[in-house]
Amino acid sequence: MELQKTIDQAIDILRRWERGDNHFTLTTSGSTGEPSVIEHSRKALEWSAESTRNTWFNNTNQPGEKKTLAPIQLCILPLNKAGGFMQLIRSAVWKSPLWIGPTSANPFNDVQFSQRHSGQTLSNENQFIDTQISNSPNSEQLHQKEEFNQQNHNQSYQTLNHQELALILNGESIPYSPELWNQYKPTVLSITPMQLQLAMKEEYGRKMLNEMQTILIGGQAMDLQLEKQILDNFPNTRWIHTFGSTETASHFAGRILNHNTPEYTLTAGSSLTTNESGEIEISNPATNGRRITLHDKIQQTSDTTFIWLERTNLLINSGGLKIPIESLEKEISALLNWPLLSFYIVGQPHPILGEELTLFTTHSIADITGIRNTLAQLPKLHQPKKIHFISEIKISENGKIIRKH
């Protein structure tokens, strides 16, 4: 059973932590090359966990006031990657229980929830918008905003499949029960953009998203379409788009989407500069004070804030012009009204240009004329020279497109 494997893995990591192990390894996503193994010290991981809490989950405002209780998390991310692994470490450092669920691309299709009220199961199908992407120019007019009154917001959603959730408490796993869920109700969820997109299409997923007070989104860039959907439908949830890497023991900055700003703010204890290429250089206790250069070009707006611009190791050199892939993909996403995970751009060898822009998509070949006409709005050198229609796009464990062709 997959859940039991995840639970066993979680218990093993926590036992190593409790016995005082000083070194832990993580594997990078491999989205831009072969996965690599990164080792972190116990001290670095402790700092990362405390920095997250002090930045986003410490409501203490007055000197001498006691810290609030640490939040309870729900983990649906792979534990061998930074996102899921650090949820475990936060649980250990914060001395807080942790719920473990399926770590699949669509976890809320595996864990099904229904509303329980006065012993009855209620149907709420009409309360939620259809979040499937529509190419109709008037699609927004056809969608109604989701409305929850305070009574609905306070009601809890209970699992129908008890085998798909477990609580990690004091180093042991406890199977789900309604009483346990209500006693240790999670308020914080970490999720990838791909998981979020799929959750938005599931009634159970939308209900669970509504249950959370804070949702951390990480692992990949977000398209504006998805950002607008979640803010429109879940305005009472705090949405934080995190920024980090395996090398820095998970995130070191975050952008609160509710604040409607492109700026990321550093977590407590981090400092940043940029090199001559405009790439971010980060230093904090997780890097042992060393400056780590990431392949991310930024615009630094203050000592503690920056705007992300593009990945510098995702460039296509076509005819001597260096084209940033992710920036181009965002343009195409906006033009075609496509989710970012439904297509990708690569550079394929060309005898004259060196590399030529090639687009791979899971959309229908029947739309080829409209696609080409729309892409013609791009600058000529930014227009894909070839379009390949494929049945699926391979995604890494932590939700990043694997750009192989």
PDB file of N, CA and C in Angstrom, residues 132-190:
ATOM      1  N   GLN A 132     -12.540  24.033 -14.872  1.00  0.00           N
ATOM      2  CA  GLN A 132     -11.855  23.586 -16.073  1.00  0.00           C
ATOM      3  C   GLN A 132     -11.611  24.780 -16.982  1.00  0.00           C
ATOM      4  N   ILE A 133     -10.450  24.821 -17.613  1.00  0.00           N
ATOM      5  CA  ILE A 133     -10.087  25.941 -18.456  1.00  0.00           C
ATOM      6  C   ILE A 133     -10.933  25.916 -19.723  1.00  0.00           C
ATOM      7  N   SER A 134     -11.503  27.047 -20.060  1.00  0.00           N
ATOM      8  CA  SER A 134     -12.323  27.160 -21.260  1.00  0.00           C
ATOM      9  C   SER A 134     -11.660  28.129 -22.215  1.00  0.00           C
ATOM     10  N   ASN A 135     -11.673  27.824 -23.509  1.00  0.00           N
ATOM     11  CA  ASN A 135     -11.102  28.720 -24.494  1.00  0.00           C
ATOM     12  C   ASN A 135     -12.114  29.735 -24.996  1.00  0.00           C
ATOM     13  N   SER A 136     -13.338  29.666 -24.497  1.00  0.00           N
ATOM     14  CA  SER A 136     -14.354  30.621 -24.905  1.00  0.00           C
ATOM     15  C   SER A 136     -13.995  32.005 -24.409  1.00  0.00           C
ATOM     16  N   PRO A 137     -14.113  33.062 -25.293  1.00  0.00           N
ATOM     17  CA  PRO A 137     -13.768  34.413 -24.847  1.00  0.00           C
ATOM     18  C   PRO A 137     -14.671  34.925 -23.751  1.00  0.00           C
ATOM     19  N   ASN A 138     -15.853  34.316 -23.600  1.00  0.00           N
ATOM     20  CA  ASN A 138     -16.786  34.773 -22.576  1.00  0.00           C
ATOM     21  C   ASN A 138     -16.860  33.815 -21.405  1.00  0.00           C
ATOM     22  N   SER A 139     -15.841  32.968 -21.266  1.00  0.00           N
ATOM     23  CA  SER A 139     -15.919  31.924 -20.247  1.00  0.00           C
ATOM     24  C   SER A 139     -16.045  32.494 -18.851  1.00  0.00           C
ATOM     25  N   GLU A 140     -15.398  33.639 -18.587  1.00  0.00           N
ATOM     26  CA  GLU A 140     -15.476  34.201 -17.240  1.00  0.00           C
ATOM     27  C   GLU A 140     -16.893  34.626 -16.911  1.00  0.00           C
ATOM     28  N   GLN A 141     -17.659  35.032 -17.936  1.00  0.00           N
ATOM     29  CA  GLN A 141     -19.031  35.447 -17.690  1.00  0.00           C
ATOM     30  C   GLN A 141     -19.913  34.257 -17.357  1.00  0.00           C
ATOM     31  N   LEU A 142     -19.495  33.062 -17.754  1.00  0.00           N
ATOM     32  CA  LEU A 142     -20.297  31.873 -17.516  1.00  0.00           C
ATOM     33  C   LEU A 142     -20.028  31.265 -16.154  1.00  0.00           C
ATOM     34  N   HIS A 143     -18.966  31.732 -15.502  1.00  0.00           N
ATOM     35  CA  HIS A 143     -18.582  31.174 -14.204  1.00  0.00           C
ATOM     36  C   HIS A 143     -19.139  32.028 -13.073  1.00  0.00           C
ATOM     37  N   GLN A 144     -19.641  31.379 -12.056  1.00  0.00           N
ATOM     38  CA  GLN A 144     -20.095  32.089 -10.863  1.00  0.00           C
ATOM     39  C   GLN A 144     -19.073  31.929  -9.771  1.00  0.00           C
ATOM     40  N   LYS A 145     -18.887  32.973  -8.997  1.00  0.00           N
ATOM     41  CA  LYS A 145     -17.948  32.867  -7.883  1.00  0.00           C
ATOM     42  C   LYS A 145     -18.505  31.944  -6.829  1.00  0.00           C
ATOM     43  N   GLU A 146     -17.611  31.210  -6.228  1.00  0.00           N
ATOM     44  CA  GLU A 146     -17.964  30.300  -5.143  1.00  0.00           C
ATOM     45  C   GLU A 146     -18.232  31.115  -3.891  1.00  0.00           C
ATOM     46  N   GLU A 147     -19.323  30.831  -3.204  1.00  0.00           N
ATOM     47  CA  GLU A 147     -19.644  31.591  -2.006  1.00  0.00           C
ATOM     48  C   GLU A 147     -19.825  30.640  -0.842  1.00  0.00           C
ATOM     49  N   PHE A 148     -19.139  30.931   0.235  1.00  0.00           N
ATOM     50  CA  PHE A 148     -19.278  30.166   1.464  1.00  0.00           C
ATOM     51  C   PHE A 148     -19.705  31.121   2.560  1.00  0.00           C
ATOM     52  N   ASN A 149     -20.802  30.814   3.253  1.00  0.00           N
ATOM     53  CA  ASN A 149     -21.123  31.615   4.423  1.00  0.00           C
ATOM     54  C   ASN A 149     -20.308  31.093   5.602  1.00  0.00           C
ATOM     55  N   GLN A 150     -20.354  31.806   6.721  1.00  0.00           N
ATOM     56  CA  GLN A 150     -19.503  31.441   7.852  1.00  0.00           C
ATOM     57  C   GLN A 150     -19.836  30.059   8.376  1.00  0.00           C
ATOM     58  N   GLN A 151     -21.106  29.661   8.270  1.00  0.00           N
ATOM     59  CA  GLN A 151     -21.494  28.334   8.754  1.00  0.00           C
ATOM     60  C   GLN A 151     -20.792  27.261   7.945  1.00  0.00           C
ATOM     61  N   ASN A 152     -20.780  27.409   6.613  1.00  0.00           N
ATOM     62  CA  ASN A 152     -20.115  26.426   5.771  1.00  0.00           C
ATOM     63  C   ASN A 152     -18.613  26.428   6.019  1.00  0.00           C
ATOM     64  N   HIS A 153     -18.052  27.610   6.244  1.00  0.00           N
ATOM     65  CA  HIS A 153     -16.602  27.686   6.427  1.00  0.00           C
ATOM     66  C   HIS A 153     -16.167  26.958   7.696  1.00  0.00           C
ATOM     67  N   ASN A 154     -17.021  26.952   8.717  1.00  0.00           N
ATOM     68  CA  ASN A 154     -16.651  26.340   9.993  1.00  0.00           C
ATOM     69  C   ASN A 154     -16.931  24.844  10.040  1.00  0.00           C
ATOM     70  N   GLN A 155     -17.734  24.331   9.074  1.00  0.00           N
ATOM     71  CA  GLN A 155     -18.034  22.904   9.098  1.00  0.00           C
ATOM     72  C   GLN A 155     -16.819  22.126   8.607  1.00  0.00           C
ATOM     73  N   SER A 156     -16.604  20.952   9.182  1.00  0.00           N
ATOM     74  CA  SER A 156     -15.433  20.172   8.792  1.00  0.00           C
ATOM     75  C   SER A 156     -15.824  19.139   7.751  1.00  0.00           C
ATOM     76  N   TYR A 157     -14.831  18.737   6.957  1.00  0.00           N
ATOM     77  CA  TYR A 157     -15.033  17.753   5.908  1.00  0.00           C
ATOM     78  C   TYR A 157     -14.277  16.490   6.295  1.00  0.00           C
ATOM     79  N   GLN A 158     -14.987  15.391   6.326  1.00  0.00           N
ATOM     80  CA  GLN A 158     -14.412  14.163   6.854  1.00  0.00           C
ATOM     81  C   GLN A 158     -14.099  13.192   5.719  1.00  0.00           C
ATOM     82  N   THR A 159     -13.078  12.424   5.903  1.00  0.00           N
ATOM     83  CA  THR A 159     -12.674  11.499   4.864  1.00  0.00           C
ATOM     84  C   THR A 159     -13.628  10.319   4.757  1.00  0.00           C
ATOM     85  N   LEU A 160     -13.839   9.868   3.532  1.00  0.00           N
ATOM     86  CA  LEU A 160     -14.664   8.689   3.294  1.00  0.00           C
ATOM     87  C   LEU A 160     -13.800   7.439   3.234  1.00  0.00           C
ATOM     88  N   ASN A 161     -12.525   7.623   2.904  1.00  0.00           N
ATOM     89  CA  ASN A 161     -11.613   6.491   2.779  1.00  0.00           C
ATOM     90  C   ASN A 161     -10.583   6.581   3.904  1.00  0.00           C
ATOM     91  N   HIS A 162     -10.859   5.868   5.000  1.00  0.00           N
ATOM     92  CA  HIS A 162     -10.029   6.005   6.196  1.00  0.00           C
ATOM     93  C   HIS A 162      -8.606   5.520   5.981  1.00  0.00           C
ATOM     94  N   GLN A 163      -8.378   4.718   4.949  1.00  0.00           N
ATOM     95  CA  GLN A 163      -7.042   4.166   4.746  1.00  0.00           C
ATOM     96  C   GLN A 163      -6.101   5.159   4.074  1.00  0.00           C
ATOM     97  N   GLU A 164      -6.603   6.307   3.648  1.00  0.00           N
ATOM     98  CA  GLU A 164      -5.787   7.231   2.870  1.00  0.00           C
ATOM     99  C   GLU A 164      -5.229   8.400   3.670  1.00  0.00           C
ATOM    100  N   LEU A 165      -5.434   8.406   4.984  1.00  0.00           N
ATOM    101  CA  LEU A 165      -4.872   9.448   5.836  1.00  0.00           C
ATOM    102  C   LEU A 165      -4.367   8.834   7.136  1.00  0.00           C
ATOM    103  N   ALA A 166      -3.298   9.402   7.658  1.00  0.00           N
ATOM    104  CA  ALA A 166      -2.794   8.964   8.964  1.00  0.00           C
ATOM    105  C   ALA A 166      -2.164  10.155   9.663  1.00  0.00           C
ATOM    106  N   LEU A 167      -2.239  10.149  10.977  1.00  0.00           N
ATOM    107  CA  LEU A 167      -1.652  11.215  11.786  1.00  0.00           C
ATOM    108  C   LEU A 167      -0.339  10.730  12.381  1.00  0.00           C
ATOM    109  N   ILE A 168       0.710  11.521  12.224  1.00  0.00           N
ATOM    110  CA  ILE A 168       1.986  11.234  12.871  1.00  0.00           C
ATOM    111  C   ILE A 168       2.020  12.041  14.164  1.00  0.00           C
ATOM    112  N   LEU A 169       2.006  11.340  15.289  1.00  0.00           N
ATOM    113  CA  LEU A 169       1.945  11.990  16.601  1.00  0.00           C
ATOM    114  C   LEU A 169       2.946  11.312  17.531  1.00  0.00           C
ATOM    115  N   ASN A 170       3.869  12.086  18.092  1.00  0.00           N
ATOM    116  CA  ASN A 170       4.893  11.550  19.001  1.00  0.00           C
ATOM    117  C   ASN A 170       5.667  10.390  18.379  1.00  0.00           C
ATOM    118  N   GLY A 171       5.965  10.522  17.086  1.00  0.00           N
ATOM    119  CA  GLY A 171       6.779   9.520  16.412  1.00  0.00           C
ATOM    120  C   GLY A 171       6.059   8.258  16.003  1.00  0.00           C
ATOM    121  N   GLU A 172       4.747   8.197  16.175  1.00  0.00           N
ATOM    122  CA  GLU A 172       3.968   7.019  15.793  1.00  0.00           C
ATOM    123  C   GLU A 172       2.840   7.440  14.855  1.00  0.00           C
ATOM    124  N   SER A 173       2.377   6.487  14.028  1.00  0.00           N
ATOM    125  CA  SER A 173       1.267   6.785  13.121  1.00  0.00           C
ATOM    126  C   SER A 173      -0.040   6.265  13.705  1.00  0.00           C
ATOM    127  N   ILE A 174      -1.092   7.048  13.533  1.00  0.00           N
ATOM    128  CA  ILE A 174      -2.425   6.683  14.016  1.00  0.00           C
ATOM    129  C   ILE A 174      -3.383   6.772  12.837  1.00  0.00           C
ATOM    130  N   PRO A 175      -4.134   5.696  12.548  1.00  0.00           N
ATOM    131  CA  PRO A 175      -5.076   5.748  11.426  1.00  0.00           C
ATOM    132  C   PRO A 175      -6.131   6.831  11.641  1.00  0.00           C
ATOM    133  N   TYR A 176      -6.653   7.314  10.549  1.00  0.00           N
ATOM    134  CA  TYR A 176      -7.684   8.349  10.594  1.00  0.00           C
ATOM    135  C   TYR A 176      -8.910   7.894  11.377  1.00  0.00           C
ATOM    136  N   SER A 177      -9.499   8.830  12.086  1.00  0.00           N
ATOM    137  CA  SER A 177     -10.851   8.689  12.630  1.00  0.00           C
ATOM    138  C   SER A 177     -11.442  10.091  12.662  1.00  0.00           C
ATOM    139  N   PRO A 178     -12.758  10.232  12.570  1.00  0.00           N
ATOM    140  CA  PRO A 178     -13.365  11.573  12.610  1.00  0.00           C
ATOM    141  C   PRO A 178     -12.993  12.340  13.870  1.00  0.00           C
ATOM    142  N   GLU A 179     -12.947  11.635  15.009  1.00  0.00           N
ATOM    143  CA  GLU A 179     -12.615  12.296  16.268  1.00  0.00           C
ATOM    144  C   GLU A 179     -11.171  12.821  16.244  1.00  0.00           C
ATOM    145  N   LEU A 180     -10.265  11.987  15.694  1.00  0.00           N
ATOM    146  CA  LEU A 180      -8.857  12.387  15.619  1.00  0.00           C
ATOM    147  C   LEU A 180      -8.688  13.598  14.697  1.00  0.00           C
ATOM    148  N   TRP A 181      -9.392  13.570  13.579  1.00  0.00           N
ATOM    149  CA  TRP A 181      -9.326  14.674  12.615  1.00  0.00           C
ATOM    150  C   TRP A 181      -9.785  15.981  13.257  1.00  0.00           C
ATOM    151  N   ASN A 182     -10.879  15.920  14.002  1.00  0.00           N
ATOM    152  CA  ASN A 182     -11.400  17.131  14.641  1.00  0.00           C
ATOM    153  C   ASN A 182     -10.494  17.614  15.772  1.00  0.00           C
ATOM    154  N   GLN A 183      -9.838  16.673  16.456  1.00  0.00           N
ATOM    155  CA  GLN A 183      -8.958  17.055  17.557  1.00  0.00           C
ATOM    156  C   GLN A 183      -7.657  17.679  17.048  1.00  0.00           C
ATOM    157  N   TYR A 184      -7.132  17.126  15.941  1.00  0.00           N
ATOM    158  CA  TYR A 184      -5.872  17.608  15.379  1.00  0.00           C
ATOM    159  C   TYR A 184      -6.104  18.075  13.940  1.00  0.00           C
ATOM    160  N   LYS A 185      -6.940  19.052  13.794  1.00  0.00           N
ATOM    161  CA  LYS A 185      -7.322  19.498  12.457  1.00  0.00           C
ATOM    162  C   LYS A 185      -6.192  20.296  11.806  1.00  0.00           C
ATOM    163  N   PRO A 186      -5.771  19.904  10.597  1.00  0.00           N
ATOM    164  CA  PRO A 186      -4.688  20.643   9.941  1.00  0.00           C
ATOM    165  C   PRO A 186      -5.162  21.997   9.432  1.00  0.00           C
ATOM    166  N   THR A 187      -4.265  22.967   9.486  1.00  0.00           N
ATOM    167  CA  THR A 187      -4.583  24.307   8.995  1.00  0.00           C
ATOM    168  C   THR A 187      -3.599  24.784   7.934  1.00  0.00           C
ATOM    169  N   VAL A 188      -2.522  24.011   7.715  1.00  0.00           N
ATOM    170  CA  VAL A 188      -1.495  24.409   6.752  1.00  0.00           C
ATOM    171  C   VAL A 188      -1.272  23.275   5.760  1.00  0.00           C
ATOM    172  N   LEU A 189      -1.290  23.618   4.480  1.00  0.00           N
ATOM    173  CA  LEU A 189      -1.073  22.648   3.408  1.00  0.00           C
ATOM    174  C   LEU A 189       0.042  23.158   2.515  1.00  0.00           C
ATOM    175  N   SER A 190       0.965  22.270   2.127  1.00  0.00           N
ATOM    176  CA  SER A 190       1.962  22.584   1.104  1.00  0.00           C
ATOM    177  C   SER A 190       1.592  21.811  -0.156  1.00  0.00           C
TER     178      SER A 190
END
